[in-house]
Coordinates of C-alpha atoms in Angstrom, one line a residue:
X1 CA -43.2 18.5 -9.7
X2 CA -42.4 15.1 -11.1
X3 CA -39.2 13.3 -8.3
X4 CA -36.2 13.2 -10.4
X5 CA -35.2 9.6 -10.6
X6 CA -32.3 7.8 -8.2
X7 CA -31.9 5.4 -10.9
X8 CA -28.4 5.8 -13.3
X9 CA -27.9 4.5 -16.3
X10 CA -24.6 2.4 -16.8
X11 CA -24.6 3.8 -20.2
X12 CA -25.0 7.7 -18.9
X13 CA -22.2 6.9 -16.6
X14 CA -19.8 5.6 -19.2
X15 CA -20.2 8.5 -21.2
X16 CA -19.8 10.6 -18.2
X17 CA -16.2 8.8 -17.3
X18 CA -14.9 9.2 -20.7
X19 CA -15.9 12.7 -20.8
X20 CA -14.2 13.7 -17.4
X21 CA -11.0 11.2 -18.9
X22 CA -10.8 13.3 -22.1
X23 CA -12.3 16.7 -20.7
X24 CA -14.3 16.9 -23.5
X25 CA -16.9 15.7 -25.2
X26 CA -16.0 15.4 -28.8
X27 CA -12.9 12.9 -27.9
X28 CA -14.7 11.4 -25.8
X29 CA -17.4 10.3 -28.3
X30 CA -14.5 9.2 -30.5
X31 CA -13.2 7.2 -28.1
X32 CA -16.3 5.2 -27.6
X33 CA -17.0 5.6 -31.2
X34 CA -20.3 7.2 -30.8
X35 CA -22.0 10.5 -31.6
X36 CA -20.6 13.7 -29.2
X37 CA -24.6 14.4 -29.4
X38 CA -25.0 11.2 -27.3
X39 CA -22.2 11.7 -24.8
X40 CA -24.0 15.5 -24.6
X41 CA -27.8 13.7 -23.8
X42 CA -26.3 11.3 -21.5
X43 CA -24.4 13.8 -19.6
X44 CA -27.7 16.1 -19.6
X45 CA -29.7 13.5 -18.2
X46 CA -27.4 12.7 -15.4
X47 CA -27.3 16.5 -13.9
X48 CA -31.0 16.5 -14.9
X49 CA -31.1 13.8 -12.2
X50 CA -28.6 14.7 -9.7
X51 CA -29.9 18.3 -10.0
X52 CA -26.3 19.9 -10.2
X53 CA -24.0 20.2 -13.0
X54 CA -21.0 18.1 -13.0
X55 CA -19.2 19.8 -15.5
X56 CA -17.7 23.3 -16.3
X57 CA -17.9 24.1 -20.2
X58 CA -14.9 25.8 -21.0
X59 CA -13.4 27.3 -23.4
X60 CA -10.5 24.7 -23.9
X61 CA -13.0 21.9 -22.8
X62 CA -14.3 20.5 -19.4
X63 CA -13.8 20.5 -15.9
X64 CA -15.7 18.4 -13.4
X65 CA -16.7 20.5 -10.8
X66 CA -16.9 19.3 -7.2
X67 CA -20.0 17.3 -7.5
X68 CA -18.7 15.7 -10.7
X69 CA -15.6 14.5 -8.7
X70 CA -17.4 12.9 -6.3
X71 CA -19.4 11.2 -8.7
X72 CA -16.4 10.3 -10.6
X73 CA -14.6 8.9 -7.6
X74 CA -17.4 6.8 -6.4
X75 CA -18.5 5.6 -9.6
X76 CA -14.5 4.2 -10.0
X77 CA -15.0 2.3 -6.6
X78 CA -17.9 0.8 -7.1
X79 CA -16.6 -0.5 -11.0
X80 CA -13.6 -2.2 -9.1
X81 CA -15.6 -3.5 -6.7
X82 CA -17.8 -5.4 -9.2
X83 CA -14.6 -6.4 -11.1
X84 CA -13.4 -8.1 -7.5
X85 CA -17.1 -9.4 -7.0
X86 CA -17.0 -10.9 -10.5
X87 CA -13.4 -12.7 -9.9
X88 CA -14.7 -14.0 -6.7
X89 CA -17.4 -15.9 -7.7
X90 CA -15.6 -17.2 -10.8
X91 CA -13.1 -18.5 -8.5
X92 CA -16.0 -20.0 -6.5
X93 CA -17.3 -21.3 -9.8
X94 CA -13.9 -23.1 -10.6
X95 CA -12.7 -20.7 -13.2
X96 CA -9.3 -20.1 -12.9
X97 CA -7.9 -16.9 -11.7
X98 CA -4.8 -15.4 -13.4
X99 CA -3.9 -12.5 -11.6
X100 CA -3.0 -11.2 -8.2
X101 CA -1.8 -7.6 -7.4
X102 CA 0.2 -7.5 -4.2
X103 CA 1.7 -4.0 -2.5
X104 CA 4.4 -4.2 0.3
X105 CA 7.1 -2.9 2.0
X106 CA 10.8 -3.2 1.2
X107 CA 11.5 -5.2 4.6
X108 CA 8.4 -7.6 4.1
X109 CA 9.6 -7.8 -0.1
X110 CA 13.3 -8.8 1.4
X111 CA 11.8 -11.3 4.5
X112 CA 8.8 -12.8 3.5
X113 CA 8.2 -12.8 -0.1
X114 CA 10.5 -15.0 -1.7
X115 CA 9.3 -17.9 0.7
X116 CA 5.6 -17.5 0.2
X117 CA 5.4 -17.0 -3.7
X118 CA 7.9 -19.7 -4.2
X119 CA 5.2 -22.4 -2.6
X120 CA 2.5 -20.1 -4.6
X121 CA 4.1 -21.1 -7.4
X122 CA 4.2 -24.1 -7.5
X123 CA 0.4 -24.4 -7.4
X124 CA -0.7 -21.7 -9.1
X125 CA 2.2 -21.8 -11.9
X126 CA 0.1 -19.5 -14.1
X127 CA -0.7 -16.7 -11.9
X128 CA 0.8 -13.4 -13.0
X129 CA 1.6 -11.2 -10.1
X130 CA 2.1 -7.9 -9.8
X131 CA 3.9 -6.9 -7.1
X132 CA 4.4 -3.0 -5.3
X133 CA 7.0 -2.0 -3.1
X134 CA 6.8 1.4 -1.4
X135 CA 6.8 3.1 1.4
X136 CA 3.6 2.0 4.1
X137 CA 1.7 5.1 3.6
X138 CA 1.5 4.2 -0.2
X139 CA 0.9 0.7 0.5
X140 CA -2.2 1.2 2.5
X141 CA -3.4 3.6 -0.6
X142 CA -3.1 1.3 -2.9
X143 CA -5.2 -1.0 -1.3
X144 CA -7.7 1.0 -0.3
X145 CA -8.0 2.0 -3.7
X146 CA -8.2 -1.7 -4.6
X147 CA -5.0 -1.1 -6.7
X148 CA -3.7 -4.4 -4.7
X149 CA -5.6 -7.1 -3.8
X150 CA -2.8 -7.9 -0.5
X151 CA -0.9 -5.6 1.0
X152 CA 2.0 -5.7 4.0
X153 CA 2.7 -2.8 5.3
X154 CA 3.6 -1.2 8.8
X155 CA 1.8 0.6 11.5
X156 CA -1.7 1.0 9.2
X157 CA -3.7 3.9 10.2
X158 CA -6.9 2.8 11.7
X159 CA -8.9 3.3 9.2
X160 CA -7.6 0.5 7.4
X161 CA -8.7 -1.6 10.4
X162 CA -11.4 -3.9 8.5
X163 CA -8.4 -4.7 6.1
X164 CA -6.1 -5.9 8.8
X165 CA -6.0 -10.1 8.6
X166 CA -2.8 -10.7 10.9
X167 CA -0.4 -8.6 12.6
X168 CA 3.1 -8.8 13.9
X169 CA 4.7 -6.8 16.5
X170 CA 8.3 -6.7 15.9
X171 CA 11.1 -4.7 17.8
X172 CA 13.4 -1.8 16.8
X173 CA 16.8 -2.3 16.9
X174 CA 19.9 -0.9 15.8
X175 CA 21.5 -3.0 12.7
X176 CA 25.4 -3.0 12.4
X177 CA 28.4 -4.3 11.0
X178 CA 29.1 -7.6 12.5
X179 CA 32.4 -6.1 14.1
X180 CA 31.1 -2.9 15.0
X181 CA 31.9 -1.7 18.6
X182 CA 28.1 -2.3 20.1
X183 CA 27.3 -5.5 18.0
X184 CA 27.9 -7.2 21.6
X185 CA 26.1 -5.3 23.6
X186 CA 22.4 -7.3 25.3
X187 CA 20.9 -4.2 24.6
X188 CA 21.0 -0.5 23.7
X189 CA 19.6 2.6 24.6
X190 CA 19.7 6.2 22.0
X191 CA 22.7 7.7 24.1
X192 CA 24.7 4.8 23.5
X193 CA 24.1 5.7 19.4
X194 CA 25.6 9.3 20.4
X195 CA 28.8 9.8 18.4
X196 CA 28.8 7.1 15.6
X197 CA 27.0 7.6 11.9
X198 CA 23.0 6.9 12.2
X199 CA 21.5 5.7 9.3
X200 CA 17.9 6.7 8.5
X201 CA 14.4 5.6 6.7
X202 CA 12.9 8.6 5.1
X203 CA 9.5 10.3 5.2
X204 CA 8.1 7.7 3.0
X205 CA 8.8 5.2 5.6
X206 CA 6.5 5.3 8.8
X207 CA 9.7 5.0 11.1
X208 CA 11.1 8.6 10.2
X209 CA 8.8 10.4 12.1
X210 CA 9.5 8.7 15.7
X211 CA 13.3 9.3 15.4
X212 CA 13.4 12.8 13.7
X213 CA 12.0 13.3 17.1
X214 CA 14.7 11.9 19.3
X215 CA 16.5 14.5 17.1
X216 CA 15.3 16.7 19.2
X217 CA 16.7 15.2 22.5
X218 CA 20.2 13.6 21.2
X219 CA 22.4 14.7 19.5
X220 CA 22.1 12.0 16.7
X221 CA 24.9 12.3 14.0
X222 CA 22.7 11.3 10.9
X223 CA 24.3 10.9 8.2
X224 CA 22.5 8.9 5.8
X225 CA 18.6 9.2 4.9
X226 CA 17.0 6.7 2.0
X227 CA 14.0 5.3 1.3
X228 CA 15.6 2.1 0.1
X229 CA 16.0 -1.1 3.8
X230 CA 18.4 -2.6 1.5
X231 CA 20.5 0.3 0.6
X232 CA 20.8 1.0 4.8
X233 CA 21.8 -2.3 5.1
X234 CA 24.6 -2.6 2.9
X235 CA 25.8 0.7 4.0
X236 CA 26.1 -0.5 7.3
X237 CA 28.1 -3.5 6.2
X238 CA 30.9 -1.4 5.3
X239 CA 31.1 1.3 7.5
X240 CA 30.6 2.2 10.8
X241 CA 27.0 3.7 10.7
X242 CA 23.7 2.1 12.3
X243 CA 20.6 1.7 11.0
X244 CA 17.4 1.7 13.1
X245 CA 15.1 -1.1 11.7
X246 CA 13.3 -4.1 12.6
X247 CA 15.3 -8.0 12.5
X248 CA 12.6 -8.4 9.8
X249 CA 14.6 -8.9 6.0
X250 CA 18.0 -9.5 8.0
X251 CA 18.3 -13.1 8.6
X252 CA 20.2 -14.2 6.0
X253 CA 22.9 -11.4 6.5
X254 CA 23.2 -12.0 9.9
X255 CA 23.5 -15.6 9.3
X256 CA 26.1 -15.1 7.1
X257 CA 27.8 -12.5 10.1
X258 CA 27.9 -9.5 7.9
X259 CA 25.7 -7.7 10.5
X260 CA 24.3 -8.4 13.7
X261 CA 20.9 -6.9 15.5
X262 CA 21.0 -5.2 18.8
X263 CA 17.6 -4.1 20.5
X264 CA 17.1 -0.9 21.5
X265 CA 15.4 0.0 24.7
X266 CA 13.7 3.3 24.3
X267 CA 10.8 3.9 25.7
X268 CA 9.7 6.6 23.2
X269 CA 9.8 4.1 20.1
X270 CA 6.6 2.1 20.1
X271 CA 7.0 -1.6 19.1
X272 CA 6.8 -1.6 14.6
X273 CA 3.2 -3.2 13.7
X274 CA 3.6 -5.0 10.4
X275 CA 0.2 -5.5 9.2
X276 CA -1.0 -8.1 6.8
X277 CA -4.2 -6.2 5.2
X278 CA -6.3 -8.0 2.9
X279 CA -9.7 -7.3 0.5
X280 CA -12.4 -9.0 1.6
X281 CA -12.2 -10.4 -1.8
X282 CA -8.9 -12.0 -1.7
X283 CA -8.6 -14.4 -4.9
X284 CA -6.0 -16.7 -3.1
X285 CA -7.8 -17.1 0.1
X286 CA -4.6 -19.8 1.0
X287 CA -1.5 -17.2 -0.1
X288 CA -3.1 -14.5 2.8
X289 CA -3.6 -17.5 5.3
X290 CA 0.5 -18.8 4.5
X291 CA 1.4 -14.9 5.1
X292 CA -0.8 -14.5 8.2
X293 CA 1.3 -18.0 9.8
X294 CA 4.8 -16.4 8.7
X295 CA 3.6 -13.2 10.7
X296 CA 2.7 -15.6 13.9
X297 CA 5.8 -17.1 13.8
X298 CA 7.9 -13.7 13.7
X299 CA 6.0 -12.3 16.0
X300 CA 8.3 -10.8 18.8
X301 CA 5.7 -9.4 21.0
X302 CA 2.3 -11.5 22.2

């Protein structure tokens, strides 16, 4: 029996992507303008290769089957990672790079990213950013995808660990009007938030999960829950709630003495990581290296 070749064709797997895009063959020969006989050979010769069909023919059209998603999936990574390859070495080259996709949270959007792009700007005036904020678990997807190119975003999992360029190590505290009864206390501990209105990230956020469990021990009057740092801090402007959040974002409402930042002690909460996670081909080498000396200098715990 004659080996079946490991080699694929770029062309075969073109046709193959527009075919599981379209989920069928006839529109996706139109949309590459070609012959539905061709997108059929190519397609043939692929499973011919792999030995395994990648696609169910159905009556309304087709459906990759497992094999043909895995294909699919790994035939998407390996097109962006030519794509970053390619703007790498044009940057190396002295062609000038015009975009940068960047993917944070809310608290590192309200603390951090105003200062850096504002310097960014100012030498690379014609870079078009795009720029993501959601919650961390989102974050880290969208990099590992390589849907962002730079990406802040808190207590990573590990296996975004060859990402990770800089971290900070921030404490949690509770945030408050600037009049509130605790905004004098040194410090705080979860009994001492018994009684008054607790303001909560959601499950979007990372910090949800270690509070809904001091749920469980104290009884915790929340009575707000949003997705949205700014929204929690406002709130707790004009009321008598307290939000449970890093210093990070806060500095210029606590400057002005709208609210003020108490640590909380509790041993349960671990210290909030805020990771700076970067591709390994980074167009702005510099922007990631001005981020990683922000994260130094906030750094509350060495």
């Amino acid at each position: 029996m004659t080996p079946r070749s490991s080699q694929f064709d770029s062309t075969a797997l073109r046709y193959f992507e527009a075919a599981a895009e379209h989920q069928s063959v006839r529109h996706a020969a139109q949309a590459l303008n070609i012959s539905a006989s061709s997108v059929s050979r190519q397609i043939a010769i692929l499973e011919d290769r792999l030995g395994i069909p990648l696609f169910e023919r159905c009556p309304r059209g087709l459906r990759l089957t497992s094999a043909g998603e895995l294909l699919l999936f790994h035939f998407k990574q390996s097109v962006r990672e030519l794509e970053f390859a390619q703007r790498a070495i044009r940057e190396m080259a002295g062609v000038s790079v015009t975009k940068l996709r960047i993917a944070l949270v809310e608290t590192a959007s309200r603390g951090i990213l105003a200062e850096v792009m504002r310097s960014f700007w100012q030498e690379n005036p014609h870079v078009k950013v795009s720029v993501t904020v959601a919650g961390s678990a989102d974050v880290v997807r969208l990099l590992e995808r390589g849907e962002a190119d730079l990406a802040l975003a808190f207590d990573a999992s590990r296996e975004t660990e060859r990402f990770v360029y800089e971290v900070a190590n921030l404490h949690l505290g509770a945030v408050m009007a600037a009049d509130h009864p605790l905004a004098a206390s040194g410090t705080l501990r979860i009994p001492d938030l018994v009684g008054y209105p607790i303001f909560l990230p959601d499950a979007s956020l990372m910090l949800h999960s270690a509070i809904t469990e001091l749920e469980k021990h104290w009884p915790l009057n929340v009575q707000l829950v949003t997705n949205s740092i700014g929204a929690m801090s406002q709130l707790t402007a004009c009321s008598s709630g307290v939000a449970l959040k890093t210093r990070l974002g806060l500095a210029d409402e606590i400057a002005r003495g709208e609210l003020a930042f108490v640590k909380v002690r509790e041993p349960t909460l671990a210290v909030q990581r805020l990771s700076l996670l970067v591709r390994r081909t980074m167009p702005f080498p510099g922007l990631a290296n001005h981020i990683a000396r922000i994260l130094q200098e906030v750094n509350e715990i060495r």
